PDB file of C-alpha atoms in Angstrom:
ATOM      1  CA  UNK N  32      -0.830 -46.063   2.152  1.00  0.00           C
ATOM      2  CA  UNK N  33      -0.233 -42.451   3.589  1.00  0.00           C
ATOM      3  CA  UNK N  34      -2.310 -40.418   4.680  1.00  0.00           C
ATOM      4  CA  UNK N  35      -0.947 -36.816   4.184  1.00  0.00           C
ATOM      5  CA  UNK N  36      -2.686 -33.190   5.648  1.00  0.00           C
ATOM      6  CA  UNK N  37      -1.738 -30.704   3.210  1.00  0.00           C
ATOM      7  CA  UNK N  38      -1.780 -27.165   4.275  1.00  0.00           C
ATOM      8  CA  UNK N  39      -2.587 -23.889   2.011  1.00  0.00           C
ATOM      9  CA  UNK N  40      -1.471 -20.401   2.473  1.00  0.00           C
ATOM     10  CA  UNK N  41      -1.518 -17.168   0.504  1.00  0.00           C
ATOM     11  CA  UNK N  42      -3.431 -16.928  -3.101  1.00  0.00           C
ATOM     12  CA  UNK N  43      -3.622 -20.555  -2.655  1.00  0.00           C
ATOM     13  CA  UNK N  44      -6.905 -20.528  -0.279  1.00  0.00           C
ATOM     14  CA  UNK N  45      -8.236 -18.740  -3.220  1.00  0.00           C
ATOM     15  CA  UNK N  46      -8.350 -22.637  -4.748  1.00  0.00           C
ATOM     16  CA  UNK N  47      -8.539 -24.145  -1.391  1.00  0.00           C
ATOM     17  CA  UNK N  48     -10.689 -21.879   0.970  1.00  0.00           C
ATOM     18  CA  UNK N  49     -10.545 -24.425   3.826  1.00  0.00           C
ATOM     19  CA  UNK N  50      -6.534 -23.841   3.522  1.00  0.00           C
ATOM     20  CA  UNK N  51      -6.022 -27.518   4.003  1.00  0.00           C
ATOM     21  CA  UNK N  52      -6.919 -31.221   2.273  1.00  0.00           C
ATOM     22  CA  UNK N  53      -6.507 -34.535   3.605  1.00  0.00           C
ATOM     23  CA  UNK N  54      -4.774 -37.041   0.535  1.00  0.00           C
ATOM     24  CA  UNK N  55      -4.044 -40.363   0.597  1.00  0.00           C
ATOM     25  CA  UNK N  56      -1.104 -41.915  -1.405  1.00  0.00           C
ATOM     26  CA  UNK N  57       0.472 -45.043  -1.897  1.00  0.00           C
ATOM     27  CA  UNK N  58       3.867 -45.645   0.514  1.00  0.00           C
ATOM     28  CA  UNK N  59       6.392 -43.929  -0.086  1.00  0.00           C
ATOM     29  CA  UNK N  60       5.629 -40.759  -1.459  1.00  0.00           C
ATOM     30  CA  UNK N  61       7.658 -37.852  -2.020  1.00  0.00           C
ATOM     31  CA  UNK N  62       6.594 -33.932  -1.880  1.00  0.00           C
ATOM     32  CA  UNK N  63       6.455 -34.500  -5.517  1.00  0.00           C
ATOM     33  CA  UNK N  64       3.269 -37.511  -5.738  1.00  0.00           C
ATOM     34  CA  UNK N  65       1.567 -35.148  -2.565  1.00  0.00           C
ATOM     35  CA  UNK N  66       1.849 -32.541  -5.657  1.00  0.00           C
ATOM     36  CA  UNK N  67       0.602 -34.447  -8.124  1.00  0.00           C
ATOM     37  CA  UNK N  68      -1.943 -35.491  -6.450  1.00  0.00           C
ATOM     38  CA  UNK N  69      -3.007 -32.449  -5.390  1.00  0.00           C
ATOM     39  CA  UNK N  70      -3.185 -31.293  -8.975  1.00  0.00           C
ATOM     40  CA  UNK N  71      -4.980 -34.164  -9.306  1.00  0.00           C
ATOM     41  CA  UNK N  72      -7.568 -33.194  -6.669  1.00  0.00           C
ATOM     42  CA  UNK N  73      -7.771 -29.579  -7.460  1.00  0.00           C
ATOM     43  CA  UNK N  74      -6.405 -29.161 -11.437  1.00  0.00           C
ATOM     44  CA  UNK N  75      -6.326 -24.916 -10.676  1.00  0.00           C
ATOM     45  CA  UNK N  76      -3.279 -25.748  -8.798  1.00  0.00           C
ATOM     46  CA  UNK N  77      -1.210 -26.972 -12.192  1.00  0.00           C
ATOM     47  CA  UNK N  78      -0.787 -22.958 -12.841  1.00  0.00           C
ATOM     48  CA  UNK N  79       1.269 -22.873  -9.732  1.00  0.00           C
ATOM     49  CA  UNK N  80       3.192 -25.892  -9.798  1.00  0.00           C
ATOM     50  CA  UNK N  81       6.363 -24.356 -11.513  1.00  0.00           C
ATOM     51  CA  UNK N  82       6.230 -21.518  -8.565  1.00  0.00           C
ATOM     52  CA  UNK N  83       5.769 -23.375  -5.483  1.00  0.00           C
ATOM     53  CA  UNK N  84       8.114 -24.271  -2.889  1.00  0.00           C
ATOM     54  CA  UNK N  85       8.021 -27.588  -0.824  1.00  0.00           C
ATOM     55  CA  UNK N  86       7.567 -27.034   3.068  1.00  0.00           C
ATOM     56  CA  UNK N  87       7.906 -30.104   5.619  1.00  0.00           C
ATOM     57  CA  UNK N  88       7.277 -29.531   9.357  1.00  0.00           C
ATOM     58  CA  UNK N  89       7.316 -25.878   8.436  1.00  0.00           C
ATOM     59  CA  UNK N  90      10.811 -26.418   6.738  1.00  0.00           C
ATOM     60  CA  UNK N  91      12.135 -25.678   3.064  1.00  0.00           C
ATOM     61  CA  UNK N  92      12.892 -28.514   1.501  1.00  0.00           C
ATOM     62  CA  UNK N  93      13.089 -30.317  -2.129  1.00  0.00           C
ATOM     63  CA  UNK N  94      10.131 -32.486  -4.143  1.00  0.00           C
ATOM     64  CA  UNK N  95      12.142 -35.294  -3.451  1.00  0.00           C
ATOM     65  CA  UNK N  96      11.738 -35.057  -0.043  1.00  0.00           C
ATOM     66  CA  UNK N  97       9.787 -38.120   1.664  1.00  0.00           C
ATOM     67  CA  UNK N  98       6.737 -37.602   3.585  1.00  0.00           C
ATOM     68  CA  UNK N  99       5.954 -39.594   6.378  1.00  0.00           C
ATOM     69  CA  UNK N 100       2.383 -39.934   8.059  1.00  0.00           C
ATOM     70  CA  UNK N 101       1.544 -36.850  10.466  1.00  0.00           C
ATOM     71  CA  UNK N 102       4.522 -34.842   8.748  1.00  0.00           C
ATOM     72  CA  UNK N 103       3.101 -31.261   8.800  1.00  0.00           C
ATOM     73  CA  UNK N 104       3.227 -30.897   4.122  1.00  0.00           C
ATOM     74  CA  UNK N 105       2.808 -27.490   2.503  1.00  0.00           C
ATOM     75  CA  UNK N 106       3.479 -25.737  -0.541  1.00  0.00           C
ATOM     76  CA  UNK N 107       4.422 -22.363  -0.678  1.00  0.00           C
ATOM     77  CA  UNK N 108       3.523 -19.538  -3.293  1.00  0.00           C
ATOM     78  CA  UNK N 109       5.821 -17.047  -3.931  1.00  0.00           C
ATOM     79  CA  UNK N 110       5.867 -14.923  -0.893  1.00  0.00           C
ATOM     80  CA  UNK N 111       5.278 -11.080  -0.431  1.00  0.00           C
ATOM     81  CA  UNK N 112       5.653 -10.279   2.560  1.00  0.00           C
ATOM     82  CA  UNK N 113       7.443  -6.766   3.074  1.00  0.00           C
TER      83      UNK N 113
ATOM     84  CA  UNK S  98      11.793  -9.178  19.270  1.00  0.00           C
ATOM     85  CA  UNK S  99      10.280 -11.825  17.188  1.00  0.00           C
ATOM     86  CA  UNK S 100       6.729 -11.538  15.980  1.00  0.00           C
ATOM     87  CA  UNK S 101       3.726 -12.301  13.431  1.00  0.00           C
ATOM     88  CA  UNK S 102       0.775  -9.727  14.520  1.00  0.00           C
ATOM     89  CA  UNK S 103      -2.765  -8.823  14.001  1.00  0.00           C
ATOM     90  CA  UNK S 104      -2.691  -5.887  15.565  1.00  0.00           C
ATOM     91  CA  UNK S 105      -0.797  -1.993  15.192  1.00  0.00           C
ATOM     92  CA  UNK S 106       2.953  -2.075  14.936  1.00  0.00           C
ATOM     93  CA  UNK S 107       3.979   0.736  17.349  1.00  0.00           C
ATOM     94  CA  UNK S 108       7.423   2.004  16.524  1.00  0.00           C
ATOM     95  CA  UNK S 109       8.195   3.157  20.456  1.00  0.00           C
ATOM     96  CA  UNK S 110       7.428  -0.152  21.721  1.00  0.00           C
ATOM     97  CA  UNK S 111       9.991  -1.959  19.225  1.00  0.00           C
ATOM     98  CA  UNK S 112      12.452   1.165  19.891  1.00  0.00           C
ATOM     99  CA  UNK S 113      12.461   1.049  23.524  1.00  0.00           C
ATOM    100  CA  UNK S 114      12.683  -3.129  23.490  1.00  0.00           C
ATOM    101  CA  UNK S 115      16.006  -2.979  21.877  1.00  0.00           C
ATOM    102  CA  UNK S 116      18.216  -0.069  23.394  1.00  0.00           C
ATOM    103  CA  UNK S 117      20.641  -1.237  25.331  1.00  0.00           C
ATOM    104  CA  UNK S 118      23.070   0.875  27.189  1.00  0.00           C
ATOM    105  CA  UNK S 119      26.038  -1.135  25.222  1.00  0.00           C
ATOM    106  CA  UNK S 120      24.243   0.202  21.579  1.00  0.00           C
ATOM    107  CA  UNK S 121      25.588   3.338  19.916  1.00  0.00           C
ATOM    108  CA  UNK S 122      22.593   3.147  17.656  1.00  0.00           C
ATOM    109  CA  UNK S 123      19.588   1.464  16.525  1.00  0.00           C
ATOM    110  CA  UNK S 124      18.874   1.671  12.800  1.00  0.00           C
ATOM    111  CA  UNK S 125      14.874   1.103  12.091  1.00  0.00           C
ATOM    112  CA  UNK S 126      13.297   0.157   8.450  1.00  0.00           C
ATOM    113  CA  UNK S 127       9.849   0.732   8.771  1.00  0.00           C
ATOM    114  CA  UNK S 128       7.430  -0.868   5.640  1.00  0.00           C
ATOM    115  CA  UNK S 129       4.409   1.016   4.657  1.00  0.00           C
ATOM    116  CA  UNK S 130       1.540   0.146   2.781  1.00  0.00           C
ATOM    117  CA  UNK S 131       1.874   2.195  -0.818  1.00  0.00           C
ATOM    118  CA  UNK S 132      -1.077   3.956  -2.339  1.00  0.00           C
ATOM    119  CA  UNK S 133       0.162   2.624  -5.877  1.00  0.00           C
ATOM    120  CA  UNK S 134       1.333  -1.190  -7.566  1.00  0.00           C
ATOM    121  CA  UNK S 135       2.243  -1.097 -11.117  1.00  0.00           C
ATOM    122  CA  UNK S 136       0.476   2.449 -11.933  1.00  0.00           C
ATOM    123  CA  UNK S 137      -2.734   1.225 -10.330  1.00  0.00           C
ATOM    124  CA  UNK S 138      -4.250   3.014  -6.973  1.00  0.00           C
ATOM    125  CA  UNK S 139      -4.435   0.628  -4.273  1.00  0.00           C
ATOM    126  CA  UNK S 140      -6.911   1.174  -1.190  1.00  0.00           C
ATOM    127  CA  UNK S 141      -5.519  -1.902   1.238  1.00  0.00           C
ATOM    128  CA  UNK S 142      -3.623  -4.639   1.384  1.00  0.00           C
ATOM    129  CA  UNK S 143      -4.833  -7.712   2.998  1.00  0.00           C
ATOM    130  CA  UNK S 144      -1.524  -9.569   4.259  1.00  0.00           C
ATOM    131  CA  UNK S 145      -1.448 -13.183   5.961  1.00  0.00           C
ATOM    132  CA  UNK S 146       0.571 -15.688   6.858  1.00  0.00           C
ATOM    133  CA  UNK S 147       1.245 -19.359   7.473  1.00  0.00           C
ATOM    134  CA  UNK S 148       2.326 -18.065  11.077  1.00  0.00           C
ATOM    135  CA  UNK S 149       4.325 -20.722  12.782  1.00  0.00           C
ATOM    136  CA  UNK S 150       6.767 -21.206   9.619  1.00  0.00           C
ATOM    137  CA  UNK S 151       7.208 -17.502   9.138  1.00  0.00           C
ATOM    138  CA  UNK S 152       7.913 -17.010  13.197  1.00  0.00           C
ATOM    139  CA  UNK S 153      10.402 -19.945  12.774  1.00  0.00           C
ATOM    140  CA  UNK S 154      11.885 -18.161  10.033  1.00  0.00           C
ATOM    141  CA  UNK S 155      12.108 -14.860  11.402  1.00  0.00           C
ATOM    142  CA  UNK S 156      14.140 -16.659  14.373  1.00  0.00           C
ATOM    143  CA  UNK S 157      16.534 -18.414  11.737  1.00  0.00           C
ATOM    144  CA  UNK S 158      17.028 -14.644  10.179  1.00  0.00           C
ATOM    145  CA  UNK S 159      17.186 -13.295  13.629  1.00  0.00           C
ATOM    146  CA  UNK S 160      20.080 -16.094  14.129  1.00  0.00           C
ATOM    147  CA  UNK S 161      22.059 -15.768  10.676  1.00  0.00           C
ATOM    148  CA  UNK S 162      22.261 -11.601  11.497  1.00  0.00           C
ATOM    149  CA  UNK S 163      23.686 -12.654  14.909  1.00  0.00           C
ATOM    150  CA  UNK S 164      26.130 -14.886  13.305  1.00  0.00           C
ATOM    151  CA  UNK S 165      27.224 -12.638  10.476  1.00  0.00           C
ATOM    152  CA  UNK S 166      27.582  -9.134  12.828  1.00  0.00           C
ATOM    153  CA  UNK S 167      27.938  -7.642  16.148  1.00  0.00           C
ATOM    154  CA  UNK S 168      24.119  -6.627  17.768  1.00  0.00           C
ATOM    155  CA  UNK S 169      23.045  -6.252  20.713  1.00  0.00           C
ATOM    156  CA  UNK S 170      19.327  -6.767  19.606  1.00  0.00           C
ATOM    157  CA  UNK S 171      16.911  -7.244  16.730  1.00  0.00           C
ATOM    158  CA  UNK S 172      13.076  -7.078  16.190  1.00  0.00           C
ATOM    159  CA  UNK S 173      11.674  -8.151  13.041  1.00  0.00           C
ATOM    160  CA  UNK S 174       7.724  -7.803  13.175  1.00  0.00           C
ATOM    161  CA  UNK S 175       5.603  -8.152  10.403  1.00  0.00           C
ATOM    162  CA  UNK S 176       1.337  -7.347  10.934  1.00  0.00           C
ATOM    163  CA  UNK S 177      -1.296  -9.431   8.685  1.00  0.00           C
ATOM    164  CA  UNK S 178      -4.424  -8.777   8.118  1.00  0.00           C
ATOM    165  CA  UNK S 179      -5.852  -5.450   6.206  1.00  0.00           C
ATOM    166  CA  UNK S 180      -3.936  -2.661   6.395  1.00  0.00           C
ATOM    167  CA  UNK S 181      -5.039   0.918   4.822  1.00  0.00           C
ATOM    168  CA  UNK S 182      -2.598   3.145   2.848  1.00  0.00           C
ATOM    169  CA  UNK S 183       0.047   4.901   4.337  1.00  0.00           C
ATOM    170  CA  UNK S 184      -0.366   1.981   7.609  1.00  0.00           C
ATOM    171  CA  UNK S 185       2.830   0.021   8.706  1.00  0.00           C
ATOM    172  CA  UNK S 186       3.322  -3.856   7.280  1.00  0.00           C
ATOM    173  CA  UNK S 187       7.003  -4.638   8.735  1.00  0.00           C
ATOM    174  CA  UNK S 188       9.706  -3.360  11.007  1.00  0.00           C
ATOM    175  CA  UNK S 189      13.369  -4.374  11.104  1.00  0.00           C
ATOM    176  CA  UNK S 190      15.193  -3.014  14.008  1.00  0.00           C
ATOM    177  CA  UNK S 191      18.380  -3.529  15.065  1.00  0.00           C
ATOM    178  CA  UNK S 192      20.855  -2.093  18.031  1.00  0.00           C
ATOM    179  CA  UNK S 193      24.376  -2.709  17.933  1.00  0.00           C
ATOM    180  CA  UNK S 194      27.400  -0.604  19.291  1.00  0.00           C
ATOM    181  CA  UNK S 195      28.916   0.488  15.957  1.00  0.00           C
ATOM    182  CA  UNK S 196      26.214   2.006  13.333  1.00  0.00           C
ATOM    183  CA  UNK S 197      28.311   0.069  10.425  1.00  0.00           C
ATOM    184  CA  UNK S 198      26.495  -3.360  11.636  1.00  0.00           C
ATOM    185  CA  UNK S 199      23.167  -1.761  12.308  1.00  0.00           C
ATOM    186  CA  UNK S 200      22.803  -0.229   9.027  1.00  0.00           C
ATOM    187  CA  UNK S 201      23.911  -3.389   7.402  1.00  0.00           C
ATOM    188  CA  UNK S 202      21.887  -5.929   9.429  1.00  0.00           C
ATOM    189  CA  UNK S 203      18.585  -4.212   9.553  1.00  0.00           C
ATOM    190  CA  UNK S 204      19.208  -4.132   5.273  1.00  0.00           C
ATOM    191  CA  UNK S 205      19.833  -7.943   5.251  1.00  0.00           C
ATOM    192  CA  UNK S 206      17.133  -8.168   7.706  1.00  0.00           C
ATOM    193  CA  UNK S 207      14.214  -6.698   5.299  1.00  0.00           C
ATOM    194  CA  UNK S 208      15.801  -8.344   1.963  1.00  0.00           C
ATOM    195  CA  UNK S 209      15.691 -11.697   3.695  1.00  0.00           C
ATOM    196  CA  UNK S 210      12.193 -11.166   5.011  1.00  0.00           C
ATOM    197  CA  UNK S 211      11.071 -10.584   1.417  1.00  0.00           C
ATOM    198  CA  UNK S 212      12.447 -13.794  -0.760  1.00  0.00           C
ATOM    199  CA  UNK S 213      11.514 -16.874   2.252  1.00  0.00           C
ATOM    200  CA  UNK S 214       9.559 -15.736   5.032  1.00  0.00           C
ATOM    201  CA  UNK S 215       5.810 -17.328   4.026  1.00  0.00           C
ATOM    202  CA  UNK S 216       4.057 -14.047   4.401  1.00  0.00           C
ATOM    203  CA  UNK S 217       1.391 -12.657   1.020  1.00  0.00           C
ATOM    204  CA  UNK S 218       0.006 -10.098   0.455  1.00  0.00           C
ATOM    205  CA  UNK S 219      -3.353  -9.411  -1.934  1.00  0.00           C
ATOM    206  CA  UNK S 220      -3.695  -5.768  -3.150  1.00  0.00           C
ATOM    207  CA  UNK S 221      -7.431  -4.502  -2.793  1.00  0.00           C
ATOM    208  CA  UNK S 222      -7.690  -1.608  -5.811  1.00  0.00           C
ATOM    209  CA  UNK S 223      -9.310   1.612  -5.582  1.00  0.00           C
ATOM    210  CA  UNK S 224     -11.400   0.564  -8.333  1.00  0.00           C
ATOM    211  CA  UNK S 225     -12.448  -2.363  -6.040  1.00  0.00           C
ATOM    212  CA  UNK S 226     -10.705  -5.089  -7.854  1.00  0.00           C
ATOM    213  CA  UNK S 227      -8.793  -8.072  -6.436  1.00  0.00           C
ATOM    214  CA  UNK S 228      -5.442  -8.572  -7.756  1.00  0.00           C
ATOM    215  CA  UNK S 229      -2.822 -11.372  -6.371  1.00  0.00           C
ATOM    216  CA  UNK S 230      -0.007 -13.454  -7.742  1.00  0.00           C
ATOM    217  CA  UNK S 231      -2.764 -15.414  -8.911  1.00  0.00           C
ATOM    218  CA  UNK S 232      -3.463 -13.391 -11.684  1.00  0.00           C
ATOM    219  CA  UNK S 233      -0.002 -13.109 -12.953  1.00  0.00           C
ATOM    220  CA  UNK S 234       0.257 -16.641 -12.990  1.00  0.00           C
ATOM    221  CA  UNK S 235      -2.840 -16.951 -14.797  1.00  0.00           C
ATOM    222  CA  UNK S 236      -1.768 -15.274 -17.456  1.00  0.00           C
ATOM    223  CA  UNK S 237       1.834 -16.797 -17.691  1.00  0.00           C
ATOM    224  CA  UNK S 238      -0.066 -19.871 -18.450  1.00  0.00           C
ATOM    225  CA  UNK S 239      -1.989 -18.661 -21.422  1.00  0.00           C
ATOM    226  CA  UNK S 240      -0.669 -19.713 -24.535  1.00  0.00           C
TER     227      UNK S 240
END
């Protein structure tokens, strides 16, 4: 098993307020089952999932991408910044 | 000049960090929080950020202007938190020898801050409504 921190930002913490959730997924999982399962967790987040962008130790990256214990997981809303 | 803040932007400070006797110019964008969004008064705009990601970005930004034209320097600082009308949200600065790259930098500088640096803002209506992305995407999903 992993055990994944997932971290929330923007209109996000209006579903998470805590702007973070601790998950735990069978080995290996991708950005994609840390999604899923987050859906799972927390169902509001389906409405986002076509939107949001996959962030890995604070780096873009694909759903594909696999996620190892203590990597630092996040999913990004569109931003608006400017 | 890299930087994520909570507090005032001041527009001398950034100035005065980035002239260098080699510039011939330093060409400034300065974003301000609008009084309108989509025909609807707006009172503030409460911006945040995932901070460490966006500074990282704003480096990597910082990094592809540098390789991409001749500077001398560049400050991109963007505040968070909740910012009245009329207040500043972002500055792109940049001082190079030749106004050509300054211009064109400090415009690559703002579009790039807009489409990946993890920054949102949530607009805060007259009226004393919330509105967000959120809302939009709500109603994409109806149906």
């Amino acid at each position: 098993m992993t055990k994944v921190n997932v971290k929330v930002f923007g209109p996000l913490r209006d579903i998470l307020p805590t702007g973070e959730v601790n998950l735990t997924l069978k080995s290996p999982c991708t950005g994609e089952s840390v999604l899923l399962q987050l859906i799972h967790e927390y169902p509001a987040v389906e409405a986002w999932k076509g939107s949001l962008r996959l962030a890995v130790n604070q780096e873009y990256t694909d759903l594909s991408h696999i996620i190892n214990e203590n990597d630092e997981v996040s999913f990004i809303p569109p931003v608006s910044g400017g | 000049m890299i930087a994520i803040t909570p507090y005032a932007i001041d527009l001398v400070t950034i100035i005065s960090g980035i002239s260098r006797p080699e510039a011939g110019g330093i060409d400034v964008f300065v974003g301000t929080v609008r009084n309108t969004s989509k025909g609807r008064r707006v009172r503030e705009l409460e911006y945040s950020a995932y901070v460490p990601m966006a500074e990282k970005l704003l480096k990597e930004i910082e990094h592809e202007i540098r390789n991409k034209w001749r500077v001398c320097e560049v400050a991109l600082v963007h505040r968070v938190g909740t910012l009245t009308v009329g207040e500043i949200a972002v500055v792109t600065a940049i001082s190079s020898p030749h106004r050509k790259e300054a211009f064109e930098a400090c415009r690559y500088a703002i579009d790039r801050i807009k489409s990946v640096v993890p920054i949102w803002k949530k607009e805060i209506l007259e009226e004393g409504r919330e509105d967000s992305e959120r809302a939009a995407s709500k109603s994409r999903q109806k149906p």
